[in-house]
CSV table of C-alpha atoms in Angstrom, one decimal:
chain,number,residue,atom,x,y,z
A,3,MET,CA,-37.4,46.8,-43.6
A,4,MET,CA,-39.5,44.8,-41.1
A,5,LYS,CA,-39.8,41.9,-43.5
A,6,LYS,CA,-36.0,41.9,-43.9
A,7,VAL,CA,-35.5,41.7,-40.2
A,8,PHE,CA,-38.1,39.0,-39.9
A,9,PHE,CA,-36.5,36.8,-42.6
A,10,THR,CA,-33.0,37.3,-41.2
A,11,THR,CA,-34.2,36.0,-37.9
A,12,LEU,CA,-35.8,33.1,-39.6
A,13,LEU,CA,-32.7,32.3,-41.5
A,14,LEU,CA,-30.6,32.4,-38.3
A,15,LEU,CA,-33.0,30.1,-36.7
A,16,LEU,CA,-32.9,27.7,-39.6
A,17,CYS,CA,-29.1,27.4,-39.1
A,18,ALA,CA,-29.7,26.7,-35.4
A,19,PHE,CA,-32.2,23.9,-35.9
A,20,VAL,CA,-30.2,22.1,-38.5
A,21,THR,CA,-27.7,21.2,-35.9
A,22,ILE,CA,-29.7,20.7,-32.8
A,23,GLN,CA,-29.9,17.2,-31.2
A,24,GLY,CA,-33.3,15.8,-30.5
A,25,MET,CA,-33.1,14.2,-27.1
A,26,PRO,CA,-34.7,10.8,-26.8
A,27,THR,CA,-33.3,9.7,-30.1
A,28,SER,CA,-29.7,10.8,-29.8
A,29,LYS,CA,-27.9,8.7,-27.3
A,30,ARG,CA,-25.1,9.9,-25.0
A,31,GLN,CA,-21.6,8.9,-25.7
A,32,ARG,CA,-21.1,6.3,-23.0
A,33,CYS,CA,-18.4,3.7,-23.6
A,34,LEU,CA,-17.9,1.1,-21.1
A,35,CYS,CA,-14.1,1.4,-21.0
A,36,ARG,CA,-12.3,4.4,-19.4
A,37,GLY,CA,-8.7,5.2,-19.2
A,38,LYS,CA,-6.1,2.7,-20.4
A,39,ASP,CA,-7.1,-0.7,-21.6
A,40,LEU,CA,-5.1,-3.8,-20.6
A,41,PRO,CA,-2.7,-4.8,-23.4
A,42,SER,CA,-3.2,-8.4,-22.5
A,43,VAL,CA,-4.1,-10.8,-19.6
A,44,GLN,CA,-3.1,-14.3,-18.8
A,45,ILE,CA,-5.2,-16.5,-20.9
A,46,HIS,CA,-6.0,-19.1,-18.3
A,47,ARG,CA,-7.4,-16.4,-16.1
A,48,ILE,CA,-10.1,-15.4,-18.6
A,49,ALA,CA,-13.5,-16.7,-17.5
A,50,GLU,CA,-15.5,-15.0,-20.1
A,51,ALA,CA,-14.9,-12.5,-22.9
A,52,GLU,CA,-17.5,-10.2,-24.4
A,53,PHE,CA,-17.1,-8.1,-27.5
A,54,HIS,CA,-19.1,-4.9,-28.1
A,55,ARG,CA,-19.4,-3.4,-31.6
A,56,PRO,CA,-19.6,0.4,-32.2
A,57,SER,CA,-23.2,1.5,-31.6
A,58,ALA,CA,-25.1,4.7,-30.9
A,59,SER,CA,-23.8,4.8,-27.4
A,60,CYS,CA,-20.2,4.3,-28.2
A,61,ASP,CA,-18.3,4.6,-31.4
A,62,ARG,CA,-15.4,2.2,-30.5
A,63,GLU,CA,-15.1,-1.5,-30.4
A,64,GLU,CA,-14.7,-2.8,-26.9
A,65,LEU,CA,-13.6,-6.1,-25.5
A,66,ILE,CA,-14.3,-6.9,-21.9
A,67,VAL,CA,-12.9,-9.9,-20.1
A,68,THR,CA,-14.1,-11.3,-16.8
A,69,LEU,CA,-11.1,-12.6,-14.9
A,70,LYS,CA,-10.9,-15.6,-12.6
A,71,PRO,CA,-11.1,-16.1,-9.7
A,72,LYS,CA,-12.8,-12.9,-8.4
A,73,GLY,CA,-14.9,-12.3,-11.5
A,74,ARG,CA,-13.5,-8.8,-12.0
A,75,LYS,CA,-14.1,-7.2,-15.3
A,76,LYS,CA,-11.4,-5.6,-17.3
A,77,CYS,CA,-11.2,-3.9,-20.6
A,78,LEU,CA,-8.8,-5.5,-23.1
A,79,ASN,CA,-7.2,-3.5,-25.9
A,80,VAL,CA,-8.9,-4.7,-29.1
A,81,ASN,CA,-6.1,-3.4,-31.3
A,82,LEU,CA,-3.3,-5.3,-29.7
A,83,GLU,CA,-2.5,-8.9,-30.6
A,84,GLN,CA,-4.3,-10.8,-27.9
A,85,GLY,CA,-7.4,-8.6,-28.0
A,86,ARG,CA,-7.6,-8.9,-31.8
A,87,ILE,CA,-7.3,-12.7,-31.6
A,88,ILE,CA,-10.1,-13.0,-29.0
A,89,LYS,CA,-12.2,-10.7,-31.1
A,90,GLU,CA,-11.7,-12.8,-34.2
A,91,ALA,CA,-12.5,-15.9,-32.2
A,92,ILE,CA,-15.7,-14.4,-31.1
A,93,MET,CA,-16.6,-13.4,-34.6
A,94,LYS,CA,-15.7,-16.9,-35.9
A,95,LYS,CA,-17.9,-18.5,-33.3
A,96,LYS,CA,-20.8,-16.5,-34.7
A,97,LYS,CA,-20.3,-18.0,-38.2
B,20,MET,CA,-17.6,0.7,-39.7
B,21,GLY,CA,-19.3,-2.6,-39.7
B,22,ASN,CA,-22.5,-1.4,-41.3
B,23,ASN,CA,-22.4,-4.2,-43.7
B,24,MET,CA,-22.1,-6.8,-41.0
B,25,ASP,CA,-25.3,-8.5,-40.1
B,26,HIS,CA,-27.4,-7.0,-37.4
B,27,ASP,CA,-27.9,-9.7,-34.8
B,28,TYR,CA,-24.2,-9.8,-34.3
B,29,TYR,CA,-23.8,-7.1,-31.7
B,30,LYS,CA,-22.9,-9.1,-28.7
B,31,GLN,CA,-21.0,-12.3,-28.4
B,32,ASN,CA,-19.4,-14.0,-25.5
B,33,LEU,CA,-16.7,-16.6,-25.2
B,34,ASP,CA,-16.3,-18.7,-22.1
B,35,SER,CA,-13.0,-19.7,-20.7
B,36,LYS,CA,-13.0,-23.2,-22.2
B,37,GLU,CA,-13.6,-21.8,-25.7
B,38,ILE,CA,-10.9,-19.3,-25.2
B,39,SER,CA,-8.3,-21.9,-24.1
B,40,ASP,CA,-9.4,-24.2,-26.9
B,41,PHE,CA,-9.0,-21.4,-29.3
B,42,PHE,CA,-5.6,-20.4,-28.1
B,43,GLY,CA,-4.5,-24.0,-27.9
B,44,ASN,CA,-5.1,-24.2,-31.6
B,45,ILE,CA,-2.8,-21.5,-32.4
B,46,SER,CA,0.8,-22.5,-33.0
B,47,SER,CA,3.2,-21.0,-30.5
B,48,GLY,CA,5.3,-19.5,-33.3
B,49,TYR,CA,2.5,-17.3,-34.2
B,50,PHE,CA,1.6,-16.2,-30.8
B,51,ASN,CA,4.2,-15.7,-28.2
B,52,TYR,CA,2.7,-16.7,-24.9
B,53,SER,CA,5.7,-15.9,-22.7
B,54,ASP,CA,5.5,-12.3,-23.5
B,55,LEU,CA,1.8,-12.1,-22.7
B,56,ASN,CA,2.1,-14.0,-19.5
B,57,ASP,CA,4.7,-11.6,-18.3
B,58,TYR,CA,2.0,-9.0,-17.8
B,59,ASN,CA,0.6,-9.1,-14.4
B,60,GLU,CA,-2.5,-7.3,-13.5
B,61,SER,CA,-0.9,-5.5,-10.5
B,62,GLU,CA,1.9,-4.2,-12.7
B,63,MET,CA,-0.5,-2.5,-15.0
B,64,CYS,CA,-1.0,1.2,-14.4
B,65,CYS,CA,-4.5,1.7,-13.0
B,66,PRO,CA,-6.7,-0.4,-15.2
B,67,VAL,CA,-10.2,1.1,-14.6
B,68,PRO,CA,-13.1,-1.4,-14.4
B,69,PRO,CA,-15.7,-0.9,-17.1
B,70,CYS,CA,-18.7,1.3,-16.3
B,71,LYS,CA,-22.1,-0.2,-15.5
B,72,PHE,CA,-25.3,1.4,-16.7
B,73,TYR,CA,-27.5,-0.1,-14.0
B,74,THR,CA,-28.0,3.2,-12.1
B,75,ILE,CA,-29.2,5.3,-15.0
B,76,GLN,CA,-31.3,2.5,-16.4
B,77,ALA,CA,-33.0,1.8,-13.1
B,78,PHE,CA,-33.6,5.5,-12.6
B,79,GLU,CA,-35.1,6.0,-16.0
B,80,LYS,CA,-37.4,3.0,-15.5
B,81,THR,CA,-38.9,4.6,-12.4
B,82,PHE,CA,-38.7,8.3,-13.2
B,83,LEU,CA,-39.6,8.6,-16.9
B,84,PRO,CA,-42.9,6.7,-17.0
B,85,PHE,CA,-44.2,8.8,-14.1
B,86,PHE,CA,-43.0,12.2,-15.3
B,87,TYR,CA,-43.8,11.6,-19.0
B,88,ALA,CA,-47.3,10.4,-18.1
B,89,LEU,CA,-47.8,13.7,-16.2
B,90,ILE,CA,-46.6,15.8,-19.1
B,91,PHE,CA,-48.6,13.7,-21.5
B,92,VAL,CA,-51.9,14.2,-19.6
B,93,VAL,CA,-51.4,17.9,-18.6
B,94,GLY,CA,-49.9,18.8,-22.0
B,95,LEU,CA,-52.6,17.1,-24.0
B,96,CYS,CA,-55.4,18.6,-22.0
B,97,GLY,CA,-54.1,22.2,-22.0
B,98,ASN,CA,-53.1,22.3,-25.6
B,99,GLY,CA,-56.3,20.4,-26.6
B,100,MET,CA,-58.3,23.1,-25.0
B,101,VAL,CA,-56.4,25.8,-26.8
B,102,ILE,CA,-57.0,24.1,-30.1
B,103,ALA,CA,-60.7,23.5,-29.4
B,104,VAL,CA,-61.3,27.2,-28.4
B,105,LEU,CA,-59.4,28.6,-31.4
B,106,LEU,CA,-61.0,26.3,-33.9
B,107,ARG,CA,-64.4,27.5,-32.7
B,108,ALA,CA,-63.6,31.2,-33.4
B,109,LYS,CA,-65.8,32.5,-36.2
B,110,GLU,CA,-63.8,35.6,-37.2
B,111,THR,CA,-60.4,35.4,-38.8
B,112,LEU,CA,-57.8,34.8,-36.1
B,113,PRO,CA,-55.3,37.6,-35.5
B,114,GLY,CA,-51.7,36.8,-36.2
B,115,THR,CA,-50.7,35.9,-32.7
B,116,ASP,CA,-53.6,33.5,-32.4
B,117,VAL,CA,-52.6,31.7,-35.5
B,118,PHE,CA,-49.1,31.2,-34.1
B,119,ILE,CA,-50.6,30.1,-30.7
B,120,PHE,CA,-52.8,27.6,-32.5
B,121,ASN,CA,-49.8,26.2,-34.3
B,122,LEU,CA,-47.8,26.1,-31.1
B,123,ALA,CA,-50.6,24.2,-29.3
B,124,PHE,CA,-50.7,21.8,-32.2
B,125,ALA,CA,-47.0,21.2,-32.2
B,126,ASP,CA,-46.9,20.8,-28.4
B,127,SER,CA,-49.7,18.3,-28.3
B,128,LEU,CA,-48.1,16.2,-31.0
B,129,LEU,CA,-44.8,16.4,-29.1
B,130,VAL,CA,-46.3,15.2,-25.9
B,131,ALA,CA,-48.2,12.5,-27.8
B,132,THR,CA,-44.9,10.8,-28.5
B,133,LEU,CA,-43.8,10.8,-24.9
B,134,PRO,CA,-45.6,7.5,-24.0
B,135,PHE,CA,-43.5,5.7,-26.6
B,136,TRP,CA,-40.3,7.0,-25.0
B,137,ALA,CA,-41.6,6.0,-21.6
B,138,VAL,CA,-42.1,2.4,-22.9
B,139,GLN,CA,-38.7,2.4,-24.4
B,140,ALA,CA,-37.2,3.3,-21.0
B,141,VAL,CA,-39.1,0.6,-19.2
B,142,HIS,CA,-38.7,-2.3,-21.7
B,143,SER,CA,-36.9,-1.4,-24.9
B,144,TRP,CA,-38.0,-0.1,-28.3
B,145,VAL,CA,-40.7,-2.7,-29.0
B,146,PHE,CA,-42.4,-0.9,-31.8
B,147,GLY,CA,-40.2,-1.8,-34.8
B,148,ASP,CA,-38.3,0.1,-37.3
B,149,PHE,CA,-41.1,1.9,-39.1
B,150,LEU,CA,-42.7,3.3,-35.9
B,151,CYS,CA,-39.2,4.4,-34.8
B,152,LYS,CA,-38.9,6.5,-37.9
B,153,VAL,CA,-42.5,7.9,-37.6
B,154,ILE,CA,-42.5,8.6,-33.8
B,155,GLY,CA,-38.9,9.9,-33.8
B,156,GLY,CA,-39.8,12.1,-36.8
B,157,ILE,CA,-42.9,13.5,-35.2
B,158,PHE,CA,-41.0,14.2,-32.1
B,159,LYS,CA,-38.3,16.1,-33.9
B,160,ILE,CA,-40.6,18.1,-36.2
B,161,ASN,CA,-42.7,19.3,-33.3
B,162,PHE,CA,-39.7,19.9,-31.1
B,163,TYR,CA,-38.4,22.3,-33.8
B,164,SER,CA,-41.6,23.9,-34.6
B,165,SER,CA,-42.6,24.5,-31.0
B,166,ILE,CA,-39.6,26.7,-30.5
B,167,PHE,CA,-40.0,28.3,-33.9
B,168,PHE,CA,-43.5,29.4,-33.1
B,169,LEU,CA,-42.5,30.7,-29.7
B,170,VAL,CA,-40.1,33.0,-31.5
B,171,CYS,CA,-42.8,33.9,-34.0
B,172,ILE,CA,-45.1,34.9,-31.2
B,173,SER,CA,-42.6,37.1,-29.6
B,174,PHE,CA,-41.7,38.7,-32.9
B,175,ASP,CA,-45.3,39.3,-33.8
B,176,ARG,CA,-45.9,41.0,-30.5
B,177,TYR,CA,-42.8,43.0,-31.0
B,178,LEU,CA,-44.0,44.3,-34.3
B,179,SER,CA,-47.5,45.0,-33.1
B,180,ILE,CA,-46.6,46.8,-29.9
B,181,VAL,CA,-43.3,48.5,-30.7
B,182,TYR,CA,-44.1,49.4,-34.4
B,183,VAL,CA,-47.9,49.1,-34.0
B,184,ILE,CA,-48.1,47.1,-37.2
B,185,ARG,CA,-51.3,45.3,-37.3
B,186,MET,CA,-50.3,41.8,-38.3
B,187,TYR,CA,-53.9,40.8,-38.6
B,188,ASN,CA,-55.4,42.9,-41.4
B,189,ARG,CA,-56.5,41.1,-44.5
B,190,SER,CA,-53.3,41.1,-46.5
B,191,ASN,CA,-51.2,40.2,-43.4
B,192,SER,CA,-53.3,37.3,-42.3
B,193,CYS,CA,-52.3,35.6,-45.6
B,194,TRP,CA,-48.7,36.3,-44.7
B,195,ILE,CA,-49.2,34.8,-41.2
B,196,LEU,CA,-50.6,31.6,-42.8
B,197,CYS,CA,-47.7,31.5,-45.3
B,198,ILE,CA,-45.1,31.9,-42.5
B,199,SER,CA,-46.8,29.1,-40.4
B,200,LEU,CA,-46.9,26.8,-43.4
B,201,ALA,CA,-43.3,27.6,-44.3
B,202,ILE,CA,-42.2,26.7,-40.7
B,203,TRP,CA,-44.0,23.4,-40.9
B,204,VAL,CA,-42.4,22.6,-44.3
B,205,LEU,CA,-39.0,23.6,-42.9
B,206,CYS,CA,-39.4,21.5,-39.9
B,207,VAL,CA,-40.3,18.5,-42.0
B,208,LEU,CA,-37.3,19.1,-44.2
B,209,LEU,CA,-35.1,19.4,-41.2
B,210,THR,CA,-36.3,16.0,-40.1
B,211,VAL,CA,-35.5,14.2,-43.3
B,212,PRO,CA,-32.1,13.0,-42.0
B,213,ASP,CA,-33.9,11.5,-38.9
B,214,PHE,CA,-36.3,9.6,-41.2
B,215,VAL,CA,-33.4,8.2,-43.0
B,216,TYR,CA,-31.1,7.4,-40.1
B,217,LEU,CA,-33.5,6.5,-37.3
B,218,LYS,CA,-33.4,2.8,-36.6
B,219,LYS,CA,-34.2,0.3,-33.9
B,220,GLU,CA,-30.8,-0.7,-32.7
B,221,TYR,CA,-29.7,-3.3,-30.2
B,222,ASP,CA,-27.0,-1.9,-27.9
B,223,SER,CA,-25.0,-4.7,-26.4
B,224,ARG,CA,-23.5,-2.3,-23.8
B,225,GLN,CA,-26.8,-1.5,-22.3
B,226,ASN,CA,-28.4,-4.8,-23.3
B,227,THR,CA,-31.5,-3.1,-24.7
B,228,SER,CA,-32.9,-2.0,-28.0
B,229,SER,CA,-33.6,1.6,-28.6
B,230,CYS,CA,-34.8,3.9,-31.3
B,231,SER,CA,-31.8,6.0,-32.1
B,232,LEU,CA,-29.9,7.9,-34.8
B,233,ASN,CA,-27.5,5.6,-36.6
B,234,LEU,CA,-24.9,8.2,-37.5
B,235,ALA,CA,-21.2,8.3,-37.0
B,236,SER,CA,-21.1,10.3,-33.8
B,237,SER,CA,-17.6,11.7,-34.0
B,238,TRP,CA,-18.5,14.7,-36.3
B,239,LYS,CA,-21.8,15.2,-34.5
B,240,ASN,CA,-20.1,15.6,-31.2
B,241,ASN,CA,-17.7,18.2,-32.5
B,242,LEU,CA,-20.6,20.4,-33.3
B,243,ARG,CA,-22.0,20.2,-29.8
B,244,ILE,CA,-21.0,23.5,-28.4
B,245,PHE,CA,-22.2,25.2,-31.5
B,246,ASN,CA,-25.5,23.3,-31.2
B,247,GLN,CA,-26.0,24.5,-27.7
B,248,VAL,CA,-25.3,28.1,-28.5
B,249,VAL,CA,-27.7,28.3,-31.4
B,250,ALA,CA,-30.4,25.9,-30.2
B,251,PHE,CA,-30.9,27.7,-26.9
B,252,PHE,CA,-29.2,31.0,-26.9
B,253,LEU,CA,-30.5,32.2,-30.2
B,254,PRO,CA,-34.2,31.7,-29.4
B,255,LEU,CA,-33.6,33.1,-26.0
B,256,LEU,CA,-31.8,36.0,-27.4
B,257,ALA,CA,-34.6,36.6,-30.0
B,258,MET,CA,-37.2,36.5,-27.2
B,259,ALA,CA,-35.2,38.7,-24.9
B,260,TYR,CA,-34.7,41.3,-27.7
B,261,CYS,CA,-38.3,41.4,-28.6
B,262,TYR,CA,-39.6,41.5,-25.0
B,263,THR,CA,-37.1,44.1,-23.9
B,264,HIS,CA,-38.3,46.4,-26.6
B,265,ILE,CA,-41.9,45.7,-25.7
B,266,ILE,CA,-41.2,46.4,-22.1
B,267,CYS,CA,-39.6,49.8,-23.0
B,268,THR,CA,-42.6,50.7,-25.1
B,269,LEU,CA,-45.0,49.7,-22.4
B,270,ARG,CA,-43.2,51.7,-19.8
B,271,ARG,CA,-43.6,54.8,-21.9
B,272,SER,CA,-47.3,54.2,-22.6
B,273,LYS,CA,-50.2,54.8,-20.3
B,274,GLY,CA,-52.2,51.7,-20.2
B,275,PHE,CA,-54.8,50.2,-17.9
B,276,GLN,CA,-53.3,46.8,-18.0
B,277,LYS,CA,-49.7,47.8,-18.2
B,278,GLN,CA,-48.6,46.1,-15.0
B,279,LYS,CA,-50.3,42.8,-16.0
B,280,ALA,CA,-48.7,42.9,-19.4
B,281,LEU,CA,-45.3,43.4,-18.0
B,282,ARG,CA,-45.8,40.5,-15.5
B,283,VAL,CA,-46.9,38.2,-18.3
B,284,ILE,CA,-43.9,39.1,-20.4
B,285,LEU,CA,-41.5,38.4,-17.6
B,286,ALA,CA,-43.3,35.1,-16.9
B,287,VAL,CA,-43.0,34.0,-20.6
B,288,VAL,CA,-39.3,34.7,-20.7
B,289,ALA,CA,-38.5,33.4,-17.2
B,290,VAL,CA,-40.4,30.1,-17.8
B,291,PHE,CA,-38.6,29.5,-21.1
B,292,PHE,CA,-35.3,30.2,-19.3
B,293,LEU,CA,-36.1,28.1,-16.2
B,294,CYS,CA,-37.3,25.2,-18.2
B,295,TRP,CA,-34.4,25.0,-20.7
B,296,THR,CA,-31.4,26.3,-18.8
B,297,PRO,CA,-30.8,23.3,-16.6
B,298,TYR,CA,-30.8,21.0,-19.6
B,299,HIS,CA,-28.3,23.2,-21.4
B,300,LEU,CA,-26.1,23.4,-18.3
B,301,VAL,CA,-26.0,19.7,-18.1
B,302,MET,CA,-25.2,19.4,-21.8
B,303,LEU,CA,-22.4,21.8,-21.2
B,304,ILE,CA,-20.9,19.6,-18.5
B,305,ASP,CA,-21.4,16.6,-20.8
B,306,THR,CA,-19.5,18.4,-23.5
B,307,LEU,CA,-16.7,19.2,-21.1
B,308,ILE,CA,-16.6,15.5,-20.2
B,309,TYR,CA,-16.6,14.5,-23.9
B,310,PHE,CA,-13.6,16.7,-24.6
B,311,GLU,CA,-12.0,15.4,-21.4
B,312,ILE,CA,-11.7,18.8,-19.8
B,313,LEU,CA,-13.6,17.3,-17.0
B,314,GLU,CA,-12.4,13.9,-15.9
B,315,ARG,CA,-14.1,10.8,-17.3
B,316,ASN,CA,-15.3,8.7,-14.4
B,317,CYS,CA,-18.2,6.2,-14.3
B,318,GLU,CA,-19.8,7.5,-11.1
B,319,TRP,CA,-19.7,11.1,-12.1
B,320,GLU,CA,-21.0,10.3,-15.6
B,321,SER,CA,-23.9,8.4,-14.3
B,322,LYS,CA,-24.8,11.4,-12.2
B,323,VAL,CA,-24.6,13.6,-15.3
B,324,ASP,CA,-26.9,11.0,-17.1
B,325,ILE,CA,-29.5,11.3,-14.3
B,326,ALA,CA,-29.3,15.0,-14.4
B,327,GLU,CA,-29.8,15.0,-18.1
B,328,THR,CA,-32.8,12.8,-17.9
B,329,VAL,CA,-34.4,15.1,-15.3
B,330,THR,CA,-33.6,18.3,-17.1
B,331,THR,CA,-34.8,17.0,-20.5
B,332,SER,CA,-38.1,16.2,-18.9
B,333,LEU,CA,-38.2,19.6,-17.4
B,334,GLY,CA,-37.7,21.0,-20.9
B,335,PHE,CA,-40.6,18.9,-22.2
B,336,PHE,CA,-42.7,20.3,-19.3
B,337,HIS,CA,-42.5,23.6,-21.0
B,338,CYS,CA,-45.1,22.3,-23.5
B,339,CYS,CA,-47.6,22.1,-20.7
B,340,LEU,CA,-47.0,25.7,-19.6
B,341,ASN,CA,-47.3,27.2,-23.0
B,342,PRO,CA,-51.2,27.1,-23.0
B,343,LEU,CA,-51.2,28.9,-19.7
B,344,LEU,CA,-48.6,31.5,-20.7
B,345,TYR,CA,-49.9,32.3,-24.1
B,346,ALA,CA,-53.6,31.5,-24.3
B,347,PHE,CA,-55.2,31.4,-20.9
B,348,VAL,CA,-53.7,34.7,-19.7
B,349,GLY,CA,-55.7,36.6,-22.4
B,350,ILE,CA,-59.1,37.8,-21.3
B,351,LYS,CA,-60.5,37.2,-24.8
B,352,PHE,CA,-59.3,33.7,-24.8
B,353,ARG,CA,-60.7,32.9,-21.3
B,354,ASN,CA,-64.0,34.3,-22.3
B,355,ARG,CA,-64.1,32.2,-25.4
B,356,PHE,CA,-63.1,29.2,-23.3
B,357,LEU,CA,-66.0,29.8,-20.9
B,358,GLU,CA,-68.4,30.1,-23.8
B,359,LEU,CA,-67.1,26.8,-25.1
B,360,LEU,CA,-67.6,25.3,-21.6
B,361,GLU,CA,-71.2,26.6,-21.5
B,362,LYS,CA,-71.9,25.1,-25.0
B,363,LEU,CA,-70.7,21.8,-23.7
B,364,GLY,CA,-72.8,22.1,-20.6
B,365,CYS,CA,-69.9,22.1,-18.2
B,366,VAL,CA,-70.9,25.5,-16.6
B,367,ASN,CA,-74.2,27.2,-16.4
B,368,HIS,CA,-75.1,30.6,-17.8
B,369,ARG,CA,-74.9,32.4,-14.5
B,370,PHE,CA,-71.3,31.4,-14.0
B,371,LEU,CA,-70.5,32.5,-17.5
B,372,LYS,CA,-72.2,35.9,-17.0
B,373,LYS,CA,-70.4,36.4,-13.8
B,374,HIS,CA,-67.0,35.8,-15.2
B,375,THR,CA,-67.2,37.5,-18.6
B,376,HIS,CA,-68.6,40.6,-17.0
B,377,LEU,CA,-65.1,41.8,-16.0
B,378,SER,CA,-63.7,42.1,-19.5
B,379,SER,CA,-66.7,44.0,-21.0
B,380,ARG,CA,-66.1,46.6,-18.4
B,381,ARG,CA,-62.5,46.9,-19.4
B,382,LYS,CA,-63.5,47.5,-22.9
B,383,ASP,CA,-65.2,50.8,-21.8
B,384,SER,CA,-61.9,52.0,-20.3
B,385,THR,CA,-59.5,54.4,-21.8
B,386,TRP,CA,-58.2,51.6,-24.1
B,387,SER,CA,-58.5,52.2,-27.8
B,388,GLU,CA,-59.4,49.3,-29.9
B,389,SER,CA,-56.0,48.9,-31.4
B,390,THR,CA,-54.1,49.0,-28.2
B,391,GLU,CA,-56.4,46.5,-26.7
B,392,ALA,CA,-56.0,44.2,-29.6
B,393,SER,CA,-52.2,44.5,-29.2
B,394,TYR,CA,-52.4,43.6,-25.6
B,395,THR,CA,-54.9,40.8,-25.7
B,396,GLY,CA,-52.2,38.5,-26.8
B,397,LEU,CA,-50.3,39.2,-23.7
């Protein structure tokens, strides 16, 4: 009887620990972009564009443009035409 | 999702000239400029600027090395002493002591990995892929086993006090060893995914490398509420169940040290609760944010990040308190510790006599051998 209880407890714990997240190694989900991304911006206002691939801290692709003249940063939708083209340009530059 | 792309390809910038060059190369038939230029920033509904990670990174850089160093030193000393004392025991260790030994071992290995995480917070993960797997694995194994052994100790006390089953007679001591071994094997098995998926990864968003699990996070996040319930509430429930029954039994019994035993039990449960509840509350808030029940907002999230860092450290601090709560409260253990100190020449014989005297007098009291044995763990 006692052994039965003991092993049931162990089994329950087993289930618990399969799913637990270890802290320093599992990153928080923290994407840079919140809310709605811009569908597009005026090309001549882009000072810089940076592309972020999905990583441990965010499972989306993100494209951030720095706008002239104030240097404000905005998120650009990667899935729309302009964003996609900039992303491809960035990838091409790498090659 | 880009796993087959090469690795140094995480961040890439284009400056304005390159962009205008690039768009200049595209024929106007393919890309309709006039449509795009119609958009004006002010017309867009509330475009939120991207978040910055400076606050949390700066905070971790100052807080983590200090606090982790503290836990490292205190935890290693305390648990080291427990291991040293229990290793010197000549007779076969009773069940609880075997679990306490394993707990101390797990805790000291866990705190031994903390300096690595502190360095990661200050610089980045500078130790390479292999050490990432090893240190991450050691951390996870001992994180699991530490809580496992806590539950084992409470269950062992439950059996020995409520049911007066002597867990430490000859046939049972073999059982105890088997259970301990089984727990270690289990923890290693549970860590196999970590060994496979832990990797040094450069994160362009935070501009730093870290040792992290490379798993698609979407399915993992859906299990989060479930995780929290079973990882925290189940051990807490098991402990609460065992100790409530122990308290009931103790209240009925007439014992010399009853009050002390009750205090110790309350301390054990309260400390576990106090150390881990803040972390799980923060995780709950984080989960609510993830499911967008709470608003997503950079400033708010960075506060949650800071809270998570602090409460995680508090959880690790539990490792330092275990030796006090489980080993040093026992008279037998303290006596053994003093004997060890005398052997090492840290204290003189008179000091030893003076302080071990107390317990020998207790032995003459109304306590029977078996009751005392059950209570010494407390």
